[in-house]
Coordinates of N, CA and C and ligand atoms in Angstrom, one line a residue:
M1 N 42.9 9.7 2.9 CA 42.8 9.2 1.8 C 41.8 10.4 1.3
N2 N 41.7 10.7 -0.1 CA 40.4 11.2 -0.4 C 39.4 10.5 -0.7
K3 N 38.2 11.0 -0.6 CA 37.2 10.6 -0.5 C 36.6 10.7 -1.7
R4 N 35.8 9.6 -2.4 CA 35.2 10.1 -3.6 C 34.7 10.9 -4.4
R5 N 34.2 11.3 -5.6 CA 33.4 12.5 -6.0 C 31.7 12.0 -5.7
G6 N 30.7 12.9 -5.4 CA 29.7 12.5 -5.5 C 29.0 12.0 -7.0
L7 N 28.2 10.9 -7.0 CA 28.0 10.3 -8.4 C 26.7 10.8 -8.3
M8 N 26.1 11.3 -9.5 CA 24.7 11.0 -10.1 C 24.0 9.8 -10.4
L9 N 23.0 9.0 -9.4 CA 22.4 8.2 -9.7 C 20.9 8.8 -10.0
V10 N 20.6 8.1 -12.0 CA 19.8 9.0 -12.4 C 18.2 7.4 -12.9
I11 N 17.1 7.5 -12.3 CA 16.0 6.8 -12.2 C 15.0 6.9 -13.2
C12 N 15.0 6.1 -14.5 CA 13.8 6.8 -15.1 C 12.7 5.6 -15.3
A13 N 11.5 5.9 -15.4 CA 10.4 4.7 -15.7 C 9.2 5.4 -16.2
P14 N 8.5 4.5 -16.7 CA 7.0 5.3 -17.1 C 6.5 5.1 -15.8
S15 N 5.3 6.4 -15.6 CA 4.8 6.7 -14.3 C 4.1 5.5 -14.1
G16 N 4.0 4.9 -12.7 CA 3.4 3.6 -12.0 C 4.6 2.1 -11.9
T17 N 5.5 2.5 -12.3 CA 6.5 1.5 -12.4 C 6.9 1.1 -11.4
G18 N 6.9 2.0 -10.4 CA 7.4 1.4 -8.9 C 8.8 2.3 -8.6
K19 N 8.8 3.5 -9.3 CA 10.3 4.5 -9.0 C 10.2 4.8 -8.0
S20 N 9.2 5.4 -7.2 CA 9.1 5.9 -5.8 C 9.2 4.9 -5.1
T21 N 8.5 3.6 -5.2 CA 8.5 2.6 -4.1 C 10.2 2.5 -4.1
L22 N 10.9 2.4 -5.0 CA 12.0 1.7 -5.1 C 13.5 2.7 -4.7
T23 N 13.1 3.7 -4.9 CA 14.3 4.8 -4.6 C 13.9 5.1 -3.2
N24 N 12.6 5.3 -2.8 CA 12.5 6.0 -1.2 C 13.3 4.6 -0.7
R25 N 13.4 3.5 -0.6 CA 13.9 2.1 -0.3 C 15.3 2.7 -0.2
L26 N 15.8 3.1 -1.5 CA 17.2 3.1 -1.5 C 17.7 4.1 -0.7
R27 N 17.1 5.1 -0.4 CA 17.0 6.6 0.6 C 17.2 6.1 1.7
K28 N 16.1 5.0 2.4 CA 16.2 4.8 3.5 C 17.8 4.0 3.9
E29 N 17.9 2.8 3.1 CA 19.0 2.1 3.3 C 20.3 3.2 3.0
F30 N 20.3 3.7 2.3 CA 21.5 4.5 2.0 C 21.8 6.4 2.5
T31 N 21.8 6.6 3.7 CA 21.2 7.9 4.0 C 22.1 9.3 3.6
R32 N 23.2 8.9 2.9 CA 24.2 9.6 2.4 C 23.8 9.8 0.8
L33 N 23.0 9.1 0.5 CA 22.2 9.6 -0.7 C 21.3 10.4 -0.8
A34 N 21.9 11.8 -1.3 CA 20.6 12.7 -1.4 C 19.5 12.6 -2.3
F35 N 18.2 13.5 -2.1 CA 17.5 13.0 -3.1 C 17.3 14.7 -4.0
S36 N 17.3 14.9 -5.5 CA 17.6 16.3 -6.2 C 16.0 16.5 -6.1
V37 N 15.4 17.3 -5.3 CA 13.9 17.8 -5.3 C 13.7 18.6 -6.4
S38 N 12.9 18.1 -7.2 CA 12.6 18.7 -8.6 C 11.6 20.1 -8.0
C39 N 11.6 21.0 -9.3 CA 10.5 22.0 -9.5 C 9.2 21.4 -10.2
T40 N 8.2 21.8 -9.5 CA 7.2 21.3 -10.9 C 5.7 22.1 -10.8
T41 N 5.1 22.2 -11.8 CA 3.9 23.0 -12.0 C 2.8 22.2 -11.7
R42 N 3.2 20.9 -11.3 CA 1.7 20.1 -10.8 C 1.2 20.4 -9.5
A43 N 0.0 19.9 -9.2 CA -0.3 19.9 -8.1 C 0.0 19.1 -6.7
P44 N 0.2 19.5 -5.4 CA 0.4 18.1 -5.0 C -0.2 17.1 -4.6
R45 N 0.2 16.0 -4.9 CA -0.7 15.0 -3.9 C -1.1 15.0 -3.1
T46 N -2.0 14.2 -2.1 CA -2.3 13.8 -0.5 C -0.9 13.5 -0.6
G47 N -0.4 13.7 0.9 CA 0.7 13.6 1.4 C 2.0 14.0 1.2
E48 N 1.7 15.1 -0.1 CA 3.3 15.3 -0.5 C 3.7 16.7 0.4
S49 N 4.7 17.0 0.2 CA 5.1 18.3 1.0 C 6.1 18.9 0.1
D50 N 5.9 20.4 0.0 CA 6.4 21.3 -0.6 C 7.9 21.2 -0.4
G51 N 9.0 21.2 -1.0 CA 10.1 21.2 -0.5 C 11.0 19.7 -0.3
V52 N 10.2 18.8 -0.4 CA 10.7 17.4 0.3 C 10.3 16.8 -1.3
D53 N 9.1 16.5 -1.4 CA 8.8 15.9 -2.8 C 9.1 16.4 -3.5
Y54 N 8.7 17.9 -3.9 CA 8.9 18.7 -4.8 C 8.9 20.4 -4.6
H55 N 9.5 21.2 -5.1 CA 9.0 22.4 -4.6 C 8.1 23.0 -5.6
F56 N 6.7 22.7 -5.5 CA 5.6 23.2 -6.1 C 5.5 24.7 -6.4
L57 N 5.6 25.1 -8.1 CA 5.8 26.2 -8.3 C 4.5 26.8 -9.3
S58 N 4.0 27.6 -9.5 CA 3.4 28.4 -10.3 C 4.1 28.3 -12.0
R59 N 2.9 28.2 -12.4 CA 3.5 28.3 -14.3 C 4.5 29.7 -14.1
D60 N 3.9 30.3 -13.9 CA 4.9 31.8 -14.4 C 6.3 31.7 -13.2
E61 N 6.0 31.1 -12.4 CA 7.6 31.4 -11.7 C 8.1 30.1 -12.0
F62 N 7.7 29.3 -12.5 CA 8.6 28.2 -12.9 C 9.0 28.7 -14.5
I63 N 8.5 29.5 -15.0 CA 8.7 29.9 -16.2 C 10.2 31.1 -16.6
A64 N 10.0 31.9 -15.1 CA 10.9 32.9 -14.9 C 12.1 32.3 -14.5
Q65 N 12.0 31.0 -13.6 CA 13.3 30.3 -13.1 C 14.0 29.6 -14.1
R66 N 13.1 29.4 -15.1 CA 13.7 28.3 -16.2 C 14.3 29.5 -17.0
D67 N 13.7 30.8 -17.5 CA 14.3 31.3 -18.3 C 15.7 32.2 -17.5
A68 N 15.8 32.1 -15.9 CA 17.0 33.0 -15.6 C 18.0 31.5 -15.8
G69 N 17.7 30.7 -16.0 CA 18.7 29.3 -16.3 C 19.0 28.5 -14.8
H70 N 17.9 28.9 -13.9 CA 18.1 27.9 -12.7 C 18.3 26.3 -12.6
F71 N 17.9 25.5 -14.3 CA 17.7 24.4 -14.1 C 19.0 23.6 -14.9
A72 N 19.1 22.6 -14.3 CA 20.1 21.7 -15.1 C 19.5 21.0 -16.1
E73 N 18.3 20.9 -15.9 CA 17.5 20.4 -17.0 C 15.7 20.5 -16.9
W74 N 15.4 20.4 -17.9 CA 13.7 21.0 -17.4 C 13.1 20.2 -19.0
A75 N 11.7 19.7 -18.3 CA 11.1 19.5 -19.5 C 9.3 19.4 -19.0
K76 N 8.5 19.1 -20.2 CA 7.3 19.3 -20.0 C 7.0 17.6 -20.0
V77 N 6.0 17.4 -18.6 CA 6.0 15.7 -18.7 C 4.4 16.0 -18.8
H78 N 3.7 14.9 -19.4 CA 2.0 15.1 -19.1 C 1.6 16.1 -18.9
D79 N 2.1 17.3 -19.9 CA 1.0 18.7 -19.5 C 1.3 19.5 -18.3
N80 N 2.6 19.2 -17.8 CA 3.3 19.8 -16.4 C 4.6 20.0 -16.7
F81 N 5.5 21.2 -16.4 CA 6.6 21.6 -16.2 C 7.4 20.7 -14.7
Y82 N 8.5 20.4 -15.2 CA 9.6 19.8 -14.0 C 10.8 20.1 -14.5
G83 N 11.4 20.5 -13.6 CA 12.9 21.2 -13.6 C 14.1 20.9 -12.3
T84 N 15.1 20.7 -12.7 CA 16.1 20.3 -11.7 C 17.0 21.8 -11.3
P85 N 16.8 21.8 -9.8 CA 17.5 23.1 -9.5 C 19.0 22.9 -9.6
K86 N 19.7 23.6 -10.2 CA 21.0 23.3 -10.8 C 22.0 23.8 -9.6
Q87 N 21.6 25.0 -8.7 CA 22.6 25.3 -7.8 C 22.5 24.1 -6.4
A88 N 21.1 23.6 -6.0 CA 21.5 22.5 -5.5 C 22.3 21.2 -5.3
L89 N 21.8 21.5 -6.8 CA 22.7 19.8 -7.2 C 24.1 20.3 -7.2
T90 N 24.6 21.4 -7.7 CA 25.9 21.4 -7.4 C 26.5 21.5 -6.4
E91 N 25.9 22.1 -5.4 CA 26.5 22.4 -3.8 C 26.6 20.9 -3.5
M92 N 25.6 19.9 -3.7 CA 25.5 18.3 -3.2 C 26.6 17.7 -3.8
L93 N 27.0 17.7 -4.9 CA 28.0 17.1 -5.5 C 29.4 18.1 -5.5
D94 N 29.5 19.0 -4.9 CA 30.8 19.5 -4.6 C 31.2 19.4 -3.5
E95 N 29.8 18.4 -2.2 CA 30.1 18.2 -1.1 C 30.7 16.8 -0.8
G96 N 30.6 16.3 -2.3 CA 30.9 14.4 -2.4 C 29.5 14.0 -1.9
R97 N 28.2 14.5 -2.1 CA 27.3 13.8 -1.5 C 26.6 13.0 -2.9
D98 N 26.0 11.8 -3.1 CA 25.9 11.0 -4.2 C 24.2 11.5 -4.3
V99 N 23.9 11.7 -5.5 CA 22.6 12.4 -5.7 C 21.9 11.5 -6.5
L100 N 20.6 11.4 -6.2 CA 19.6 10.2 -6.7 C 18.7 11.4 -7.1
F101 N 18.3 11.0 -8.4 CA 17.1 11.7 -9.3 C 16.1 10.8 -9.9
D102 N 14.5 11.3 -9.6 CA 13.7 11.1 -10.2 C 13.1 11.8 -11.0
I103 N 13.4 11.4 -12.7 CA 13.1 12.7 -13.7 C 13.0 11.6 -14.7
D104 N 12.6 12.5 -15.9 CA 11.7 11.9 -16.8 C 13.0 11.7 -18.3
V105 N 12.9 10.9 -19.1 CA 13.9 10.4 -20.2 C 14.1 11.6 -20.9
Q106 N 13.3 12.9 -21.0 CA 14.0 14.2 -21.6 C 15.1 14.6 -20.9
G107 N 14.7 14.5 -19.2 CA 15.6 15.2 -18.3 C 16.9 14.5 -18.5
A108 N 16.7 13.4 -18.5 CA 17.8 12.5 -18.2 C 19.2 12.4 -19.2
A109 N 18.4 12.7 -20.2 CA 19.4 12.8 -21.6 C 19.9 14.3 -21.5
Q110 N 19.2 15.5 -21.3 CA 19.4 16.6 -21.0 C 21.0 16.8 -19.8
L111 N 20.3 15.9 -19.2 CA 21.4 16.1 -17.2 C 22.7 15.4 -18.1
R112 N 22.8 14.6 -18.9 CA 23.9 14.0 -19.3 C 24.9 14.6 -19.8
Q113 N 24.3 15.8 -21.0 CA 24.7 16.8 -21.5 C 25.6 17.5 -20.4
S114 N 24.6 18.2 -19.7 CA 24.8 19.5 -19.1 C 25.9 19.0 -17.6
M115 N 25.5 18.1 -16.9 CA 26.3 17.3 -15.5 C 27.3 16.3 -16.4
G116 N 27.4 15.7 -17.5 CA 28.3 14.5 -17.7 C 27.9 13.3 -17.1
E117 N 29.2 12.8 -16.1 CA 29.0 11.7 -15.7 C 27.8 11.0 -14.9
G118 N 27.2 10.0 -15.0 CA 26.1 9.5 -13.7 C 25.8 8.0 -14.2
G119 N 25.1 7.0 -13.5 CA 24.7 6.2 -13.9 C 23.1 5.9 -13.7
H120 N 22.7 5.6 -15.3 CA 21.3 6.0 -15.6 C 20.9 4.6 -15.6
V121 N 19.4 4.9 -14.7 CA 18.8 3.0 -14.9 C 17.7 3.6 -15.4
F122 N 17.3 2.9 -16.2 CA 15.8 2.5 -16.8 C 15.0 1.4 -16.1
L123 N 13.8 1.7 -15.5 CA 12.8 0.9 -15.1 C 12.1 0.4 -15.7
F124 N 11.6 -0.9 -15.8 CA 10.6 -1.2 -17.1 C 9.6 -1.9 -16.0
P125 N 8.4 -2.0 -16.2 CA 7.2 -2.5 -16.2 C 7.5 -3.9 -16.4
P126 N 6.6 -4.9 -15.5 CA 6.6 -6.6 -16.4 C 5.5 -6.6 -17.4
S127 N 4.5 -5.6 -17.8 CA 4.0 -5.5 -18.7 C 3.4 -4.3 -18.7
F128 N 2.1 -4.2 -19.9 CA 1.3 -3.1 -19.6 C 0.1 -3.2 -18.8
A129 N -0.3 -4.3 -18.7 CA -1.4 -4.8 -18.1 C -1.4 -4.0 -16.3
T130 N -0.2 -4.8 -15.9 CA 0.5 -4.5 -14.6 C 0.8 -3.1 -14.1
L131 N 1.2 -2.5 -15.1 CA 1.8 -1.0 -15.4 C -0.1 -0.2 -14.8
K132 N -1.0 -0.9 -15.7 CA -1.9 -0.2 -15.4 C -2.6 -0.2 -13.8
D133 N -2.6 -1.7 -14.0 CA -2.8 -2.1 -12.5 C -1.9 -1.3 -11.3
R134 N -1.0 -1.0 -11.5 CA -0.1 -0.5 -10.5 C -1.0 1.2 -10.2
L135 N -0.8 2.1 -11.3 CA -1.3 3.2 -11.7 C -2.7 3.1 -10.9
L136 N -3.5 2.4 -11.1 CA -5.0 2.4 -10.4 C -5.0 2.1 -9.4
G137 N -4.4 1.1 -9.1 CA -4.3 0.5 -7.6 C -3.4 1.8 -6.7
R138 N -2.9 2.6 -7.2 CA -1.9 3.4 -6.3 C -3.1 4.6 -6.0
G139 N -4.2 4.6 -6.8 CA -5.4 5.6 -6.1 C -5.1 7.1 -6.3
T140 N -4.1 7.8 -6.9 CA -3.4 9.0 -6.7 C -3.9 9.6 -7.6
D141 N -4.3 9.1 -9.0 CA -4.6 10.1 -10.2 C -6.4 9.5 -11.0
P142 N -7.0 11.0 -11.1 CA -7.9 10.2 -12.0 C -7.8 9.5 -13.3
G143 N -8.9 8.8 -13.7 CA -9.1 8.0 -14.8 C -8.5 8.6 -16.0
E144 N -8.5 10.0 -16.3 CA -7.7 10.5 -18.0 C -6.3 10.7 -17.1
V145 N -6.1 11.2 -16.1 CA -4.4 11.3 -16.0 C -3.6 9.6 -15.9
V146 N -4.2 9.0 -15.4 CA -3.8 7.4 -15.7 C -3.8 7.2 -17.2
N147 N -4.6 7.7 -17.7 CA -4.6 7.4 -19.4 C -3.5 8.0 -20.0
R148 N -3.3 9.2 -20.1 CA -2.2 10.2 -20.3 C -1.0 9.3 -19.9
R149 N -1.2 9.1 -18.5 CA 0.5 8.3 -18.2 C 0.6 7.0 -19.0
L150 N -0.4 6.1 -19.4 CA -0.6 5.0 -20.2 C 0.4 5.3 -21.4
D151 N -0.7 6.3 -21.9 CA -0.3 6.8 -23.2 C 1.0 7.2 -23.7
N152 N 1.9 7.6 -22.6 CA 3.2 8.2 -22.8 C 4.2 7.2 -22.4
A153 N 3.8 6.0 -21.8 CA 4.9 4.8 -21.5 C 5.6 4.2 -22.8
P154 N 4.6 4.0 -23.8 CA 5.5 3.6 -25.2 C 6.6 4.1 -25.5
G155 N 6.7 5.5 -25.8 CA 7.7 6.5 -25.9 C 8.5 6.5 -25.2
E156 N 8.6 6.6 -23.5 CA 9.0 6.2 -23.0 C 10.4 4.9 -22.8
I157 N 9.7 3.8 -23.2 CA 10.0 2.6 -23.3 C 11.4 2.5 -24.4
N158 N 10.9 3.4 -25.3 CA 11.6 3.8 -26.6 C 13.2 4.5 -26.3
Q159 N 13.1 4.7 -25.1 CA 14.7 5.6 -25.0 C 15.3 4.8 -24.2
A160 N 14.9 4.1 -23.7 CA 15.5 3.1 -22.6 C 16.9 2.3 -23.4
I161 N 17.0 2.5 -24.7 CA 18.4 2.4 -25.1 C 19.3 3.1 -24.8
H162 N 19.1 4.2 -24.6 CA 20.3 5.3 -23.9 C 20.5 5.1 -22.8
F163 N 19.9 4.2 -21.6 CA 20.1 4.2 -20.5 C 21.6 3.1 -19.8
D164 N 22.2 3.1 -19.0 CA 23.4 2.4 -18.6 C 23.1 0.9 -18.3
Y165 N 21.7 0.9 -17.4 CA 21.1 -0.2 -16.9 C 20.0 -0.3 -16.9
W166 N 19.4 -1.8 -17.1 CA 18.2 -2.0 -17.3 C 17.7 -2.9 -16.0
I167 N 16.3 -2.8 -15.6 CA 16.2 -3.5 -14.2 C 14.5 -3.5 -14.6
V168 N 13.8 -4.8 -14.6 CA 12.0 -5.0 -14.5 C 12.0 -5.2 -13.4
N169 N 10.9 -4.1 -13.0 CA 10.3 -3.9 -11.4 C 9.2 -5.2 -11.6
D170 N 9.4 -6.4 -11.6 CA 8.2 -7.6 -11.3 C 8.5 -7.8 -9.6
D171 N 9.1 -8.8 -9.5 CA 9.1 -8.9 -8.1 C 10.1 -7.9 -7.3
L172 N 9.2 -7.4 -6.4 CA 9.7 -5.7 -5.7 C 11.4 -6.4 -5.0
E173 N 11.4 -7.5 -4.1 CA 13.0 -7.5 -3.7 C 13.6 -7.8 -4.6
S174 N 13.5 -8.6 -5.8 CA 14.7 -8.7 -6.9 C 15.4 -7.1 -7.5
A175 N 14.2 -6.7 -7.9 CA 14.1 -5.3 -8.3 C 15.2 -4.4 -7.4
Y176 N 15.1 -4.7 -5.9 CA 15.5 -3.7 -5.3 C 16.8 -4.0 -5.3
D177 N 17.2 -5.3 -4.9 CA 18.4 -6.0 -5.0 C 19.2 -5.2 -6.0
Q178 N 18.9 -5.5 -7.1 CA 19.2 -4.7 -8.8 C 19.7 -3.5 -8.4
L179 N 18.6 -2.5 -8.0 CA 19.1 -1.4 -7.8 C 20.3 -0.7 -6.9
R180 N 20.2 -1.4 -5.9 CA 21.3 -1.7 -4.7 C 22.3 -2.1 -5.2
A181 N 22.7 -2.9 -6.0 CA 23.9 -3.5 -6.4 C 24.8 -2.3 -7.7
V182 N 23.4 -2.0 -8.4 CA 23.9 -0.7 -9.6 C 24.7 0.4 -8.7
Y183 N 23.6 0.8 -7.9 CA 24.2 2.0 -6.9 C 25.8 1.7 -6.4
L184 N 26.1 0.7 -5.9 CA 27.2 0.2 -5.4 C 28.2 0.1 -6.2
A185 N 27.9 -0.5 -7.7 CA 28.7 -0.4 -8.6 C 29.2 0.9 -9.0
E186 N 28.4 1.5 -9.7 CA 28.5 2.9 -9.7 C 29.5 4.0 -9.1
G187 N 29.4 3.8 -7.9 CA 30.5 3.9 -7.0 C 31.8 4.1 -7.0
L188 N 31.9 2.5 -7.9 CA 33.1 2.0 -8.3 C 34.3 2.5 -9.0
R189 N 33.5 3.4 -9.8 CA 33.9 3.6 -11.2 C 35.1 4.3 -11.3
P190 N 36.3 4.3 -12.0 CA 37.1 5.2 -11.2 C 37.0 6.4 -11.9
V191 N 36.3 6.8 -12.8 CA 36.0 8.3 -12.7 C 35.3 9.3 -11.6
Y192 N 34.9 8.5 -10.6 CA 34.7 9.1 -9.2 C 35.8 8.9 -8.3
R193 N 37.1 8.6 -8.6 CA 38.3 8.5 -7.7 C 39.2 8.5 -8.7
P194 N 39.5 9.6 -9.6 CA 40.7 9.7 -10.8 C 42.0 9.9 -9.6
N195 N 42.3 10.3 -8.8 CA 43.1 10.4 -7.8 C 43.9 9.3 -7.3
L196 N 42.8 8.0 -7.2 CA 43.2 6.9 -6.3 C 44.7 6.3 -6.6
P197 N 45.2 6.2 -8.2 CA 46.2 5.3 -8.2 C 47.4 6.6 -7.5
A198 N 47.2 7.5 -8.2 CA 48.4 8.6 -7.4 C 48.4 8.5 -6.2
E199 N 47.7 8.4 -5.4 CA 47.2 8.8 -4.0 C 48.3 7.4 -3.3
I200 N 47.6 5.9 -3.8 CA 48.6 4.5 -3.2 C 49.8 4.7 -3.9
L201 N 50.2 5.5 -5.1 CA 51.5 5.7 -5.4 C 52.5 6.8 -4.6
G202 N 51.5 7.7 -4.3 CA 52.5 8.7 -3.5 C 52.6 8.1 -2.1
N203 N 51.8 7.2 -1.5 CA 51.9 6.4 -0.1 C 52.8 6.0 -0.2
A204 N 53.1 4.9 -1.4 CA 54.3 3.9 -1.6 C 55.7 4.5 -1.1
A205 N 55.7 6.0 -1.8 CA 56.9 6.1 -1.8 C 57.2 7.2 -0.6
Q206 N 56.4 7.5 -0.1 CA 56.1 8.1 1.2 C 57.1 7.0 2.3
E207 N 56.2 5.6 2.2 CA 56.6 4.6 3.0 C 58.1 4.4 2.8
D208 N 58.5 4.3 1.4 CA 60.1 4.1 1.2 C 61.0 5.2 1.8
S209 N 60.3 6.3 1.4 CA 61.3 7.6 2.3 C 61.7 7.8 3.6
D210 N 60.1 6.8 4.3 CA 60.3 6.6 5.9 C 61.3 5.7 6.1
G211 N 61.9 5.0 5.3 CA 62.7 3.9 5.4 C 61.8 2.5 6.0
Ligands
ADP301 P1 6.4 5.5 -9.8 O1 6.8 6.3 -8.8 O2 7.1 5.0 -10.7 O3 5.0 6.2 -10.3 P2 5.4 4.3 -7.6 O4 6.2 3.6 -6.9 O5 4.3 5.0 -7.1 O6 5.7 4.2 -9.5 O7 4.3 2.5 -7.5 C1 3.3 2.5 -8.3 C2 2.1 1.5 -7.6 O8 2.7 0.3 -8.0 C3 2.3 1.8 -6.1 O9 1.0 1.6 -5.6 C4 3.2 0.5 -5.4 O10 3.0 0.3 -4.4 C5 3.0 -0.3 -6.5 N1 4.4 -1.3 -6.6 C6 5.8 -0.9 -7.3 N2 6.0 -1.6 -7.1 C7 5.6 -2.6 -7.0 C8 5.7 -4.5 -7.3 N3 7.1 -4.7 -7.5 N4 5.0 -5.4 -7.5 C9 3.8 -4.4 -7.1 N5 3.4 -3.6 -6.8 C10 4.0 -2.4 -6.4
5GP302 P1 5.0 12.6 -10.9 O1 3.9 13.9 -11.6 O2 4.5 11.2 -10.9 O3 5.5 12.8 -9.8 O4 6.0 12.9 -12.0 C1 6.2 12.6 -13.5 C2 7.3 12.7 -14.1 O5 7.9 13.6 -14.3 C3 8.1 11.1 -13.8 O6 8.1 10.4 -14.9 C4 9.2 11.9 -13.0 O7 10.4 11.1 -13.3 C5 9.5 13.3 -13.8 N1 10.2 14.4 -13.3 C6 10.2 14.7 -12.2 N2 11.0 15.5 -11.7 C7 11.6 16.2 -12.6 C8 12.4 16.8 -13.4 O8 13.1 17.5 -12.2 N3 12.9 16.9 -14.2 C9 11.9 16.3 -15.4 N4 12.3 16.2 -16.3 N5 11.4 15.0 -15.2 C10 10.9 15.0 -14.3

C-alpha cells in the first residue's frame, strides 16, 4: 500500500515561549520527522552548530540566495534575515518525510501560499510575565535583545487567528501531549493519502477476481 505523503508541521510562537524545547522533544520521539534547517544572518548562539540549528550566512550571502529564488519563504525577524531553503524541503517531502518548521508568523503565511497544505500550530506563552521570565531565564540573549523580542510578541500573537491549532505552553507535559496529538492527527488527514480509497477498492476488486 502506498505510504502517505510527507506533511509540513509549522510551529510559531513568540521567542521564549518554548518552541525549541517542545520541537526538540517531538523530533527525539519521532525520528521520521525531519527539521527544516533555516538560513539566517544572526550570529550563532553558544552551543549552536552550522548546518544543524541553522545555516549561518552573511547578509550578502543571504540576499544573493534570496534573489536567486532559493527560499520557499523568507522574512526579517528581530533585525535579522531568516529563510527556508526550498530545494532541501522539496527533496524531503518528495521522499515522503514529514518536515517540522520553526519559523515566524510572516514565514508561515508565505509557506501556506508557496507550498500549500500543512498543519500550522501557534504556541502561546501563559502570560507576558512568564514569557519575560523564560527569555531572561534562558540566558542566551542580552537585555536589549530580550526587550526587542518582547516588543514583537503582541504583533505575533495577533496573527494567531490564521493558525489551525492553538496550544498554551504552561505546563510542559500537557503542552507536549497536545503537540504530539496534533502531529499524529495531522498525518491522518485525507489530503496526505488521496489514493487510499482507490487502493482499498482496487484490492477488493483484485480479491474478487482471485475468487
Ligand atoms: P523558544 O524556542 O520558543 O524561543 P525555548 O524552547 O528556548 O523557547 O524556551 C525558552 C526557555 O523557557 C528555556 O529556558 C526553556 O527551558 C523554558 N521553558 C520552555 N517551556 C517551558 C515550560 N512549559 N515551563 C517552564 N519553562 C519552560
Ligand atoms: P531565533 O533567532 O530565536 O532562533 O529565531 C527568531 C525567530 O525567527 C523565531 O520566531 C523563529 O521561528 C524565526 N525563524 C527561524 N527560522 C526562520 C525561517 O526560516 N523563516 C522565518 N520566516 N522565520 C524563521
